Amino acid sequence: MAARGHVQDPNDRRLRPIYDYLDNGNNKMAIQQADKLLKKHKDLHCAKVLKAIGLQRTGKQDEAYALAQEVAALEPTDDNSLQALTILYREMHRPELVTKLYEAAVKKVPNSEEYHSHLFMAYARVGEYKKMQQAGMALYKIVPKNPYYFWSVMSLIMQSISAQDENLSKTMFLPLAERMVEKMVKEDKIEAEAEVELYYMILERLEKYKEALDVVRGKLGEKLTSELQSRENKCMAMYKKLCRWPECNALSRRLLLKNSDDWQFYITYFDSVFQLIDESWTPPPEEEHSLEGEVHYSIEQAVKFIEERITEESKSSRPLRGPYLAKLELIRRLRYRGCNDEYKLGDPEELMFQYFKKFGDKPCCFTDLKVFVDLLPSNQYTKFISQLLEVIPLSATAENEIALPADIKALQQHLCVVQLSRLLGIYHAMDKKQKLTVVRELMLRYRHGLEFGKSCLKTELQFSDYYCLLAVHLLLDLWLEGEETAVWQCLTFLEEGLSHSPSNAQFKLLLIRIYCRLGAFEPVAELYSSLDAKHIQHDTIGYLLTRYAESLGHYAAASQSCNFALRFFHSNQKDTSEYIIQAYKYGAFEKIPEFIAFRNRLNSSLHFAQVRTERMLLDLLLEANISSSLEESIKSMSLSPEEDDIPWKDLRDNRDLTVLFNWDPKDRDISEEHRKLSLEEETMWLRIRSLTLRLVSGLPPLSHTIQPKNSEKTAENGVSSKIDTIRSLLQQLEAAVDSGKKFLEQKIQYPVLGPPPTRMAGFFSNGSCQCQTSLFYLVSDIYELDTNGLDSAEIQERIGNSFKSLVERLTDLFNKCKGDLIEVRDGTLKTHPNLLENLVFFVETISIALWVSSYCDSVLRPFKSNLQKKKKKKKESSVAMPPVFTHFLDYVTELQTLTSNVIDHIKGLEIILTALKLEELSFKDTLLLQEEKKFTKTVQGKVQSSYHHSVQEIGELLKKRLDTIKKLKI
């Protein structure tokens, strides 16, 4: 009897096999099973939709869409069909169709809570805030639950955020939301913390800080319990907005008495004390100081308070860093005001020394002290470092040997001192010999420290890894000063470090940067993938990969790295909608505006725009006129010369330029100015690339002028407007190139670990820019010839001259590609990555020349056939051929010869690279130990193999281009 309690819908049983096939990725079987089922049950809508999902996943999008629309037109109300259609539309990236689906379902079943909530979520996916508000209220009327009411309120806030007119948002949407919440407050219907958070958010956005403060301090504020100190933090924020410094001070003081290690409250405490001093505030007589209790309003009180915290700390069982750092912070602020000496807080040097003695064995000691080193006078740096070294327990086994730490604590202390020495510029002041001695010492300490990490797991870092990194930083200094062997030692040490600490991201990032600087991309791809970059990191550190992949001739890897990044950016749209829906479901309302801001920031990402543009140019380079025509390639990318989809005004630089650890002094570190200049340079380069792409995409439409010449119709069919677009884009390109050249005149040098420079300098200096621009000007001339016919000798002459100068420029560009990519000089290896970059630019320029030549071909061919027809009619053997044909044929022949020469040159490079016997290199620097030589060999092998791979890929692509050039015959 019990079994009859639940009757399974027979349709569910019939559909189960199709679901299973789809879940297992067996789409063909799912389609077959659905067809079988539909023969027996024609009206089983869900089977049709599941078949459509199978079709969509096998690439038959049009069939899938047609089937889905067939079912949608019937306005189904069964749960299976609706869910399946939702999945299908989501896979089609058509969330707007889901809204129509549930609108129809809600009309048919007006009292269904489930369909109404699905409709609300469907609107949330497409950001229809007004409809969300209405759907939320409709839901609340059917089922009067608080969350539904507040969904509607939140949708009003979202309307206010997305409103273009700020006035409208503050006079209509937010006041309405406030009234809706007040109604619930009066009726005492507020139940959850999320509802109080929402009320607070509305009041804050309306700048009603007093009212917001009353809510938090009142009865409703008691519900704010999910976050630690949530109530206090909100009060503090409102006091600051209202400039109520006495309350700010009293509250931060009270919280510091509870927890004297909470840094944010020290900052608020100091800010408020100095604000009160500046305002000459005094407490009111016979009244309480403030709402929050006693207020400190003089420096004496602040000094006493900090001293008390330090005394308290000394009694505590666990050492706390906060009070000691607060004392240094107070000294810094008093110095800034020019009144430190009066308060006898102590000498910063002595305080930092005491701090080191107490916390020197903690890895955070360096980052804590780093903030305060500017309190030390520069003539005391060496003395300070010596003083720190004296208290570290190091022991030497023999008289002349280096004193080494006996345990991890001593090692951490010594590491902290070494990092401080670098930060204070002590290492920078050394000469070459001293630097090399320090490098040796650091590597010795690194290898000694490995003993302490023998039991470490592969995923853990070795305790002494920073020694190795610091040694590499010193070697990089030497490399920049012209010491060529230093860079190979950098790579050797880093590869050695990585072998002991395979999860150290800093080793990998530094290896990536150095290999790229040397022009070797092959090892980089593997290193980057082992970093296992997640989610947002594709935007923040992806530039390390995408900047170099294509420019160093690794086309396949470039394609792959662009795909990684684009996959993340495209999924961001879909994922963010899901986060927003979850936030509504669980009442995390304050997160919703954050998610939307996050999505917008990613959509306007500089890196996203760069990757999109470079990916399309790369695809054209690898495919157009090789496996498919230029026109087909452009069509498949939905490219149009008129459209510019880059949000130039809102571009956001999301790159993390400080991802590499750095211990350089402020004057050598990456500055705000560097960031600004780098963004400016990246934007200029992106503009040049984007315009180049749009100009190329404008070539195929020009070939379709079948109208009679000089007729009125050419304007109507849009071709003349197409050439106008090309000419306008050319002007923009000229302007972008001019600003790029002006920018480069500043000769900006970024720090070695700062932002990598763009390819713009090479693009201008090797002549690619002039070549590409003149190719696009040639398009304009050919179009003129097409419109005016062969009568104009002047146009023909102009075209002939253009062909000649183009061949000369391309030959110049080829000359700049000549030379050895890797040369051995005085037993040292030197790479020439600029030659590789020039070769890549050559391939790109030749490809553009080819696409332009195809256009010339499409214009000249009809002219030639017309002339031949005339020749036959008149039966004259000597109808003079216009010079433009000869010019074009000569040009194509020279293009062919030049490309063949480049291919021969590349073959020569391959032979040289293969024959290069690196093991015969004897490094002058005998400092290399035996195990280091093993890593040096590996490093040089990787660089050699990478160059070989680059040259091969460039050669393969050029051969394909040569085959296409050979087909160019009028």
PDB file of C-alpha atoms in Angstrom, residues 758-934:
ATOM      1  CA  THR A 758      53.894  47.557 -25.655  1.00  0.00           C
ATOM      2  CA  ARG A 759      55.011  46.539 -29.164  1.00  0.00           C
ATOM      3  CA  MET A 760      54.470  50.122 -30.367  1.00  0.00           C
ATOM      4  CA  ALA A 761      58.145  51.172 -30.395  1.00  0.00           C
ATOM      5  CA  GLY A 762      59.132  48.200 -32.600  1.00  0.00           C
ATOM      6  CA  PHE A 763      56.123  48.767 -34.865  1.00  0.00           C
ATOM      7  CA  PHE A 764      57.321  52.299 -35.631  1.00  0.00           C
ATOM      8  CA  SER A 765      61.064  51.722 -35.734  1.00  0.00           C
ATOM      9  CA  ASN A 766      61.112  48.701 -38.077  1.00  0.00           C
ATOM     10  CA  GLY A 767      58.902  50.365 -40.690  1.00  0.00           C
ATOM     11  CA  SER A 768      55.833  48.092 -40.346  1.00  0.00           C
ATOM     12  CA  CYS A 769      53.696  51.087 -39.497  1.00  0.00           C
ATOM     13  CA  GLN A 770      54.608  53.008 -42.698  1.00  0.00           C
ATOM     14  CA  CYS A 771      54.099  49.826 -44.781  1.00  0.00           C
ATOM     15  CA  GLN A 772      50.669  49.089 -43.373  1.00  0.00           C
ATOM     16  CA  THR A 773      49.478  52.682 -43.656  1.00  0.00           C
ATOM     17  CA  SER A 774      50.587  52.969 -47.308  1.00  0.00           C
ATOM     18  CA  LEU A 775      48.814  49.665 -48.056  1.00  0.00           C
ATOM     19  CA  PHE A 776      45.533  51.149 -46.829  1.00  0.00           C
ATOM     20  CA  TYR A 777      46.155  54.329 -48.870  1.00  0.00           C
ATOM     21  CA  LEU A 778      46.670  52.074 -51.881  1.00  0.00           C
ATOM     22  CA  VAL A 779      43.152  50.664 -51.290  1.00  0.00           C
ATOM     23  CA  SER A 780      41.767  54.177 -51.662  1.00  0.00           C
ATOM     24  CA  ASP A 781      43.662  54.677 -54.958  1.00  0.00           C
ATOM     25  CA  ILE A 782      42.516  51.331 -56.370  1.00  0.00           C
ATOM     26  CA  TYR A 783      38.930  52.220 -55.476  1.00  0.00           C
ATOM     27  CA  GLU A 784      39.352  55.476 -57.383  1.00  0.00           C
ATOM     28  CA  LEU A 785      40.604  53.523 -60.379  1.00  0.00           C
ATOM     29  CA  ASP A 786      37.614  51.195 -60.051  1.00  0.00           C
ATOM     30  CA  THR A 787      35.225  54.166 -60.078  1.00  0.00           C
ATOM     31  CA  ASN A 788      36.870  56.242 -62.826  1.00  0.00           C
ATOM     32  CA  GLY A 789      37.963  53.448 -65.143  1.00  0.00           C
ATOM     33  CA  LEU A 790      41.284  53.048 -66.934  1.00  0.00           C
ATOM     34  CA  ASP A 791      41.208  56.455 -68.616  1.00  0.00           C
ATOM     35  CA  SER A 792      43.137  58.279 -65.894  1.00  0.00           C
ATOM     36  CA  ALA A 793      46.884  57.909 -66.439  1.00  0.00           C
ATOM     37  CA  GLU A 794      47.561  59.929 -63.262  1.00  0.00           C
ATOM     38  CA  ILE A 795      45.837  57.386 -60.970  1.00  0.00           C
ATOM     39  CA  GLN A 796      47.654  54.529 -62.710  1.00  0.00           C
ATOM     40  CA  GLU A 797      50.985  56.243 -62.211  1.00  0.00           C
ATOM     41  CA  ARG A 798      50.174  56.885 -58.559  1.00  0.00           C
ATOM     42  CA  ILE A 799      49.323  53.207 -58.077  1.00  0.00           C
ATOM     43  CA  GLY A 800      52.529  52.160 -59.883  1.00  0.00           C
ATOM     44  CA  ASN A 801      54.623  54.371 -57.574  1.00  0.00           C
ATOM     45  CA  SER A 802      52.830  52.982 -54.534  1.00  0.00           C
ATOM     46  CA  PHE A 803      53.666  49.414 -55.623  1.00  0.00           C
ATOM     47  CA  LYS A 804      57.339  50.341 -56.038  1.00  0.00           C
ATOM     48  CA  SER A 805      57.667  52.120 -52.693  1.00  0.00           C
ATOM     49  CA  LEU A 806      55.830  49.248 -50.968  1.00  0.00           C
ATOM     50  CA  VAL A 807      58.310  46.686 -52.233  1.00  0.00           C
ATOM     51  CA  GLU A 808      61.171  48.951 -51.084  1.00  0.00           C
ATOM     52  CA  ARG A 809      59.624  49.348 -47.629  1.00  0.00           C
ATOM     53  CA  LEU A 810      58.978  45.635 -47.279  1.00  0.00           C
ATOM     54  CA  THR A 811      62.590  44.942 -48.286  1.00  0.00           C
ATOM     55  CA  ASP A 812      63.762  47.432 -45.605  1.00  0.00           C
ATOM     56  CA  LEU A 813      61.583  45.658 -43.068  1.00  0.00           C
ATOM     57  CA  PHE A 814      63.129  42.322 -44.092  1.00  0.00           C
ATOM     58  CA  ASN A 815      66.641  43.799 -43.698  1.00  0.00           C
ATOM     59  CA  LYS A 816      65.721  44.650 -40.100  1.00  0.00           C
ATOM     60  CA  CYS A 817      64.917  40.953 -39.525  1.00  0.00           C
ATOM     61  CA  LYS A 818      68.398  39.814 -40.544  1.00  0.00           C
ATOM     62  CA  GLY A 819      70.982  38.710 -38.016  1.00  0.00           C
ATOM     63  CA  ASP A 820      71.513  35.852 -35.583  1.00  0.00           C
ATOM     64  CA  LEU A 821      68.701  35.327 -33.102  1.00  0.00           C
ATOM     65  CA  ILE A 822      71.102  33.772 -30.603  1.00  0.00           C
ATOM     66  CA  GLU A 823      74.788  34.530 -30.735  1.00  0.00           C
ATOM     67  CA  VAL A 824      77.679  33.331 -28.663  1.00  0.00           C
ATOM     68  CA  ARG A 825      80.041  36.138 -27.800  1.00  0.00           C
ATOM     69  CA  ASP A 826      83.104  35.630 -25.569  1.00  0.00           C
ATOM     70  CA  GLY A 827      81.643  32.412 -24.211  1.00  0.00           C
ATOM     71  CA  THR A 828      78.394  34.189 -23.324  1.00  0.00           C
ATOM     72  CA  LEU A 829      74.989  33.676 -24.880  1.00  0.00           C
ATOM     73  CA  LYS A 830      73.125  36.734 -26.143  1.00  0.00           C
ATOM     74  CA  THR A 831      69.603  36.678 -27.587  1.00  0.00           C
ATOM     75  CA  HIS A 832      68.054  39.201 -29.976  1.00  0.00           C
ATOM     76  CA  PRO A 833      64.294  39.074 -29.354  1.00  0.00           C
ATOM     77  CA  ASN A 834      63.793  42.287 -31.395  1.00  0.00           C
ATOM     78  CA  LEU A 835      64.685  40.346 -34.592  1.00  0.00           C
ATOM     79  CA  LEU A 836      61.973  37.836 -33.746  1.00  0.00           C
ATOM     80  CA  GLU A 837      59.442  40.628 -33.156  1.00  0.00           C
ATOM     81  CA  ASN A 838      60.439  42.217 -36.487  1.00  0.00           C
ATOM     82  CA  LEU A 839      59.869  38.887 -38.264  1.00  0.00           C
ATOM     83  CA  VAL A 840      56.400  38.615 -36.731  1.00  0.00           C
ATOM     84  CA  PHE A 841      55.588  42.161 -37.878  1.00  0.00           C
ATOM     85  CA  PHE A 842      56.896  41.242 -41.347  1.00  0.00           C
ATOM     86  CA  VAL A 843      54.503  38.271 -41.561  1.00  0.00           C
ATOM     87  CA  GLU A 844      51.613  40.477 -40.485  1.00  0.00           C
ATOM     88  CA  THR A 845      52.483  43.213 -42.982  1.00  0.00           C
ATOM     89  CA  ILE A 846      52.892  40.691 -45.831  1.00  0.00           C
ATOM     90  CA  SER A 847      49.452  39.300 -44.946  1.00  0.00           C
ATOM     91  CA  ILE A 848      47.872  42.745 -45.143  1.00  0.00           C
ATOM     92  CA  ALA A 849      49.720  43.306 -48.452  1.00  0.00           C
ATOM     93  CA  LEU A 850      48.201  40.068 -49.689  1.00  0.00           C
ATOM     94  CA  TRP A 851      44.643  41.023 -48.692  1.00  0.00           C
ATOM     95  CA  VAL A 852      45.073  44.399 -50.390  1.00  0.00           C
ATOM     96  CA  SER A 853      46.523  42.654 -53.465  1.00  0.00           C
ATOM     97  CA  SER A 854      43.461  40.372 -53.573  1.00  0.00           C
ATOM     98  CA  TYR A 855      41.302  43.493 -53.666  1.00  0.00           C
ATOM     99  CA  CYS A 856      43.479  44.944 -56.486  1.00  0.00           C
ATOM    100  CA  ASP A 857      43.093  41.624 -58.290  1.00  0.00           C
ATOM    101  CA  SER A 858      39.285  41.726 -57.947  1.00  0.00           C
ATOM    102  CA  VAL A 859      39.237  45.254 -59.440  1.00  0.00           C
ATOM    103  CA  LEU A 860      41.721  44.675 -62.291  1.00  0.00           C
ATOM    104  CA  ARG A 861      40.410  41.288 -63.441  1.00  0.00           C
ATOM    105  CA  PRO A 862      37.073  42.616 -64.872  1.00  0.00           C
ATOM    106  CA  PHE A 863      38.973  45.437 -66.633  1.00  0.00           C
ATOM    107  CA  LYS A 864      41.287  42.934 -68.271  1.00  0.00           C
ATOM    108  CA  SER A 865      38.468  40.662 -69.466  1.00  0.00           C
ATOM    109  CA  ASN A 866      36.656  43.709 -70.936  1.00  0.00           C
ATOM    110  CA  LEU A 867      39.810  44.726 -72.801  1.00  0.00           C
ATOM    111  CA  GLN A 868      40.214  41.222 -74.162  1.00  0.00           C
ATOM    112  CA  LYS A 869      36.606  41.219 -75.394  1.00  0.00           C
ATOM    113  CA  LYS A 870      37.222  44.530 -77.186  1.00  0.00           C
ATOM    114  CA  LYS A 871      40.382  43.065 -78.663  1.00  0.00           C
ATOM    115  CA  LYS A 872      38.441  40.117 -80.084  1.00  0.00           C
ATOM    116  CA  LYS A 873      35.701  42.383 -81.498  1.00  0.00           C
ATOM    117  CA  LYS A 874      38.115  44.709 -83.241  1.00  0.00           C
ATOM    118  CA  LYS A 875      40.343  41.806 -84.215  1.00  0.00           C
ATOM    119  CA  GLU A 876      43.306  44.005 -83.481  1.00  0.00           C
ATOM    120  CA  SER A 877      46.377  42.331 -82.133  1.00  0.00           C
ATOM    121  CA  SER A 878      47.784  45.524 -80.630  1.00  0.00           C
ATOM    122  CA  VAL A 879      45.262  46.976 -78.205  1.00  0.00           C
ATOM    123  CA  ALA A 880      47.602  48.731 -75.740  1.00  0.00           C
ATOM    124  CA  MET A 881      47.489  47.270 -72.248  1.00  0.00           C
ATOM    125  CA  PRO A 882      47.250  50.009 -69.592  1.00  0.00           C
ATOM    126  CA  PRO A 883      50.427  50.295 -67.464  1.00  0.00           C
ATOM    127  CA  VAL A 884      48.594  49.438 -64.222  1.00  0.00           C
ATOM    128  CA  PHE A 885      48.501  45.742 -65.209  1.00  0.00           C
ATOM    129  CA  THR A 886      52.261  45.608 -65.712  1.00  0.00           C
ATOM    130  CA  HIS A 887      52.791  47.470 -62.428  1.00  0.00           C
ATOM    131  CA  PHE A 888      50.575  44.995 -60.593  1.00  0.00           C
ATOM    132  CA  LEU A 889      52.193  41.897 -62.124  1.00  0.00           C
ATOM    133  CA  ASP A 890      55.695  43.238 -61.366  1.00  0.00           C
ATOM    134  CA  TYR A 891      54.600  43.994 -57.824  1.00  0.00           C
ATOM    135  CA  VAL A 892      53.208  40.475 -57.295  1.00  0.00           C
ATOM    136  CA  THR A 893      56.380  38.918 -58.724  1.00  0.00           C
ATOM    137  CA  GLU A 894      58.570  41.026 -56.427  1.00  0.00           C
ATOM    138  CA  LEU A 895      56.328  40.164 -53.487  1.00  0.00           C
ATOM    139  CA  GLN A 896      56.780  36.494 -54.333  1.00  0.00           C
ATOM    140  CA  THR A 897      60.556  36.818 -54.616  1.00  0.00           C
ATOM    141  CA  LEU A 898      60.801  38.744 -51.355  1.00  0.00           C
ATOM    142  CA  THR A 899      58.670  36.184 -49.468  1.00  0.00           C
ATOM    143  CA  SER A 900      60.794  33.331 -50.894  1.00  0.00           C
ATOM    144  CA  ASN A 901      63.928  35.146 -49.701  1.00  0.00           C
ATOM    145  CA  VAL A 902      62.489  35.531 -46.206  1.00  0.00           C
ATOM    146  CA  ILE A 903      61.564  31.828 -46.150  1.00  0.00           C
ATOM    147  CA  ASP A 904      65.150  30.968 -47.169  1.00  0.00           C
ATOM    148  CA  HIS A 905      66.470  33.279 -44.447  1.00  0.00           C
ATOM    149  CA  ILE A 906      64.239  31.501 -41.896  1.00  0.00           C
ATOM    150  CA  LYS A 907      65.490  28.092 -43.078  1.00  0.00           C
ATOM    151  CA  GLY A 908      69.011  29.406 -42.527  1.00  0.00           C
ATOM    152  CA  LEU A 909      68.078  30.505 -38.999  1.00  0.00           C
ATOM    153  CA  GLU A 910      66.642  27.050 -38.290  1.00  0.00           C
ATOM    154  CA  ILE A 911      69.880  25.390 -39.409  1.00  0.00           C
ATOM    155  CA  ILE A 912      71.987  27.741 -37.245  1.00  0.00           C
ATOM    156  CA  LEU A 913      69.744  27.189 -34.207  1.00  0.00           C
ATOM    157  CA  THR A 914      69.885  23.416 -34.624  1.00  0.00           C
ATOM    158  CA  ALA A 915      73.661  23.435 -35.023  1.00  0.00           C
ATOM    159  CA  LEU A 916      74.250  25.666 -31.997  1.00  0.00           C
ATOM    160  CA  LYS A 917      76.135  23.552 -29.450  1.00  0.00           C
ATOM    161  CA  LEU A 918      75.316  25.228 -26.176  1.00  0.00           C
ATOM    162  CA  GLU A 919      77.064  22.692 -23.972  1.00  0.00           C
ATOM    163  CA  GLU A 920      80.373  23.942 -25.344  1.00  0.00           C
ATOM    164  CA  LEU A 921      79.776  27.315 -23.739  1.00  0.00           C
ATOM    165  CA  SER A 922      82.261  27.967 -20.988  1.00  0.00           C
ATOM    166  CA  PHE A 923      80.954  30.650 -18.709  1.00  0.00           C
ATOM    167  CA  LYS A 924      83.703  33.031 -17.717  1.00  0.00           C
ATOM    168  CA  ASP A 925      82.091  33.231 -14.306  1.00  0.00           C
ATOM    169  CA  THR A 926      83.599  30.255 -12.514  1.00  0.00           C
ATOM    170  CA  LEU A 927      81.222  30.990  -9.653  1.00  0.00           C
ATOM    171  CA  LEU A 928      78.895  28.339 -11.138  1.00  0.00           C
ATOM    172  CA  LEU A 929      78.842  25.200  -9.041  1.00  0.00           C
ATOM    173  CA  GLN A 930      78.396  21.759 -10.552  1.00  0.00           C
ATOM    174  CA  GLU A 931      74.657  21.479  -9.756  1.00  0.00           C
ATOM    175  CA  GLU A 932      74.133  25.019 -11.096  1.00  0.00           C
ATOM    176  CA  LYS A 933      75.692  24.037 -14.419  1.00  0.00           C
ATOM    177  CA  LYS A 934      72.974  21.381 -14.771  1.00  0.00           C
TER     178      LYS A 934
END
